[in-house]
Short mmCIF file of C-alpha atoms in Angstrom, two decimals:
data_model
loop_
_atom_site.label_atom_id
_atom_site.label_comp_id
_atom_site.label_asym_id
_atom_site.label_seq_id
_atom_site.Cartn_x
_atom_site.Cartn_y
_atom_site.Cartn_z
CA MET K 1 266.12 47.66 177.60
CA GLY K 2 268.23 45.42 178.57
CA ALA K 3 271.53 47.52 178.59
CA ARG K 4 269.29 49.45 181.58
CA ILE K 5 268.92 46.45 183.43
CA ARG K 6 272.65 45.36 183.33
CA GLN K 7 273.11 48.60 184.61
CA GLN K 8 270.43 48.29 187.85
CA LYS K 9 272.15 44.91 188.61
CA LEU K 10 275.59 46.25 188.51
CA ALA K 11 275.13 49.80 190.79
CA PRO K 12 274.27 47.77 193.81
CA LEU K 13 278.59 46.23 192.92
CA ARG K 14 279.68 49.49 191.85
CA PRO K 15 277.63 52.09 193.98
CA HIS K 16 279.76 55.15 191.20
CA PHE K 17 278.92 53.39 188.38
CA ARG K 18 277.22 55.74 185.51
CA PRO K 19 277.61 54.75 181.77
CA MET K 20 280.29 56.22 179.88
CA ALA K 21 278.68 58.65 176.93
CA PHE K 22 280.70 57.92 173.92
CA LYS K 23 283.09 60.79 172.66
CA LEU K 24 284.24 61.44 169.12
CA ALA K 25 287.74 61.47 168.52
CA HIS K 26 288.29 64.91 168.06
CA SER K 27 286.67 65.85 170.77
CA PHE K 28 289.65 65.67 173.16
CA GLN K 29 292.03 67.65 173.61
CA ASN K 30 295.10 66.70 171.18
CA ARG K 31 297.95 69.65 170.42
CA ALA K 32 299.51 67.77 167.86
CA LEU K 33 296.16 66.82 166.36
CA ASP K 34 295.51 70.77 166.25
CA VAL K 35 299.30 71.47 165.41
CA PHE K 36 298.70 69.50 161.40
CA GLN K 37 295.29 71.01 161.43
CA ILE K 38 296.78 74.72 161.71
CA ARG K 39 299.83 73.96 159.24
CA LEU K 40 297.38 71.65 156.88
CA ALA K 41 295.02 75.10 156.98
CA LYS K 42 297.70 77.20 156.20
CA GLN K 43 298.50 74.93 153.69
CA GLN K 44 295.63 75.39 151.86
CA SER K 45 295.15 78.94 152.40
CA LEU K 46 298.71 79.20 150.68
CA LEU K 47 297.39 77.04 147.54
CA LEU K 48 294.37 79.44 147.01
CA ALA K 49 296.43 82.59 146.72
CA ILE K 50 298.36 80.73 144.42
CA ARG K 51 295.88 79.18 142.37
CA SER K 52 293.99 82.48 141.98
CA ARG K 53 296.90 84.32 140.36
CA LEU K 54 297.24 81.52 137.78
CA PRO K 55 295.90 81.27 134.32
CA PRO K 56 292.22 78.95 135.22
CA PRO K 57 293.45 75.79 132.36
CA VAL K 58 296.67 75.28 134.72
CA THR K 59 295.33 76.48 138.41
CA ASP K 60 293.46 72.36 138.30
CA HIS K 61 296.64 70.78 138.25
CA VAL K 62 298.41 72.76 141.32
CA LEU K 63 297.02 70.18 143.81
CA HIS K 64 299.44 70.87 146.90
CA CYS K 65 301.86 72.72 148.15
CA VAL K 66 304.03 73.02 150.72
CA VAL K 67 306.76 75.52 152.32
CA ASN K 68 309.81 73.71 153.61
CA GLU K 69 311.99 76.72 155.03
CA LYS K 70 312.55 79.41 152.51
CA LYS K 71 311.53 76.58 149.22
CA LEU K 72 308.50 76.06 147.66
CA LEU K 73 307.32 72.59 147.11
CA LEU K 74 304.52 72.53 144.85
CA TYR K 75 302.69 69.54 143.75
CA THR K 76 300.84 68.59 140.33
CA ASP K 77 299.82 66.19 138.27
CA SER K 78 301.45 65.29 135.26
CA ALA K 79 305.62 66.36 133.34
CA ALA K 80 303.49 68.58 131.19
CA TRP K 81 301.57 70.80 133.69
CA ALA K 82 305.27 70.72 135.69
CA SER K 83 306.93 72.17 132.63
CA GLN K 84 304.32 74.79 131.78
CA LEU K 85 304.26 75.97 135.92
CA ARG K 86 308.08 76.33 135.35
CA PHE K 87 307.15 78.64 133.05
CA LEU K 88 304.75 80.70 135.66
CA LYS K 89 307.67 80.66 138.06
CA GLU K 90 307.97 84.29 138.77
CA GLU K 91 304.66 85.23 139.54
CA ILE K 92 304.09 81.67 142.13
CA LEU K 93 306.87 83.00 144.24
CA GLN K 94 305.12 86.23 144.85
CA SER K 95 301.85 84.89 145.22
CA ALA K 96 303.75 82.99 147.70
CA ARG K 97 305.87 86.13 149.25
CA ASP K 98 302.80 87.66 149.66
CA ALA K 99 300.31 85.17 151.22
CA HIS K 100 303.14 83.52 153.65
CA GLY K 101 305.28 86.68 154.38
CA GLY K 102 307.89 86.95 151.79
CA THR K 103 310.26 84.54 153.25
CA ILE K 104 310.07 82.25 150.09
CA ASP K 105 313.47 82.09 147.97
CA LYS K 106 312.86 78.82 145.27
CA LEU K 107 310.47 77.17 143.48
CA GLN K 108 310.19 73.42 143.27
CA ILE K 109 307.91 71.65 141.41
CA ARG K 110 306.90 67.72 141.78
CA ILE K 111 304.43 65.37 140.30
CA LEU K 112 302.55 63.13 142.09
CA ALA K 113 301.33 59.66 140.76
CA ASP K 114 298.03 59.67 138.80
CA GLN K 115 296.23 57.29 141.86
CA ILE K 116 296.65 60.34 144.35
CA SER K 117 295.79 63.53 142.10
CA GLU K 118 292.22 64.78 141.90
CA HIS K 119 292.09 65.13 138.03
CA PRO K 120 293.89 60.98 137.02
CA GLN K 121 295.07 61.16 133.68
CA PRO K 122 293.72 58.55 131.36
CA ARG K 123 296.03 56.03 129.09
CA ARG K 124 296.22 57.30 125.70
CA LYS K 125 296.59 54.86 123.38
CA ALA K 126 298.49 55.11 120.49
CA SER K 127 297.69 56.60 117.13
CA LEU K 128 298.62 54.07 114.99
CA PRO K 129 299.01 53.79 111.10
CA SER K 130 297.09 51.22 108.65
CA SER K 131 298.57 47.46 107.56
CA GLU K 132 298.69 48.78 104.59
CA LYS K 133 300.75 52.48 105.17
CA ILE K 134 303.08 49.79 107.31
CA ALA K 135 303.36 48.20 104.32
CA MET K 136 304.52 50.68 101.76
CA LEU K 137 306.63 52.17 104.71
CA SER K 138 308.68 48.62 104.25
CA ASP K 139 308.52 48.48 100.66
CA GLN K 140 310.22 52.69 100.49
CA ALA K 141 312.77 51.20 102.93
CA LYS K 142 313.89 48.81 100.74
CA THR K 143 314.33 50.55 98.05
CA MET K 144 316.74 53.55 100.21
CA GLY K 145 320.26 54.39 98.38
CA ASP K 146 321.00 55.74 102.45
CA SER K 147 322.25 52.78 104.36
CA GLN K 148 321.26 54.23 107.49
CA LEU K 149 317.95 56.16 106.66
CA ARG K 150 317.14 52.38 104.93
CA GLN K 151 318.14 50.72 108.46
CA ALA K 152 316.10 53.36 110.08
CA LEU K 153 313.01 53.05 107.81
CA GLN K 154 312.73 49.57 108.59
CA ARG K 155 313.30 49.34 112.28
CA LEU K 156 310.36 51.59 111.93
CA SER K 157 307.63 49.58 109.47
CA ALA K 158 308.95 46.58 112.31
CA THR K 159 308.20 48.87 115.44
CA LEU K 160 304.96 49.75 114.19
CA ALA K 161 303.53 46.15 112.58
CA LYS K 162 304.60 44.42 115.65
CA LEU K 163 302.41 47.19 117.69
CA ALA K 164 299.96 46.90 115.24
CA ASP K 165 299.51 43.45 115.86
CA GLU K 166 298.83 43.50 119.30
#
């Protein structure tokens, strides 16, 4: 109610005063934003085309793709999935050519950090042997005749003992 009284008081001072309606940012004409939205839509459709040709366990780990000249950049969430994707290089390139128009010659796979990916990988804790087995390994190392093997087993048992104490 207070806003209406203010408008009535201001009306004689500003005869052409009209309160402005609030507009959302995307309702304005913005050519640059339109270009990026179109580019993003193309990238999403290309990603769907690539995912449709990949086997089910791999599809969840293909996060995004970008075409840069004749090169397809494919983003995944770990090095393990990147190596799996490299085995599927020809299928990925062919599906990208079909969806994009046949101008893609090269595939580059990049790994995104855990905080960015859709499926962050939890840190796995190493499975260590029991303290008895570490002690047994250390004792066995002392009886080895080969000096290189003895030193390697002693280093291994010392490292395992240190990790077990943490």
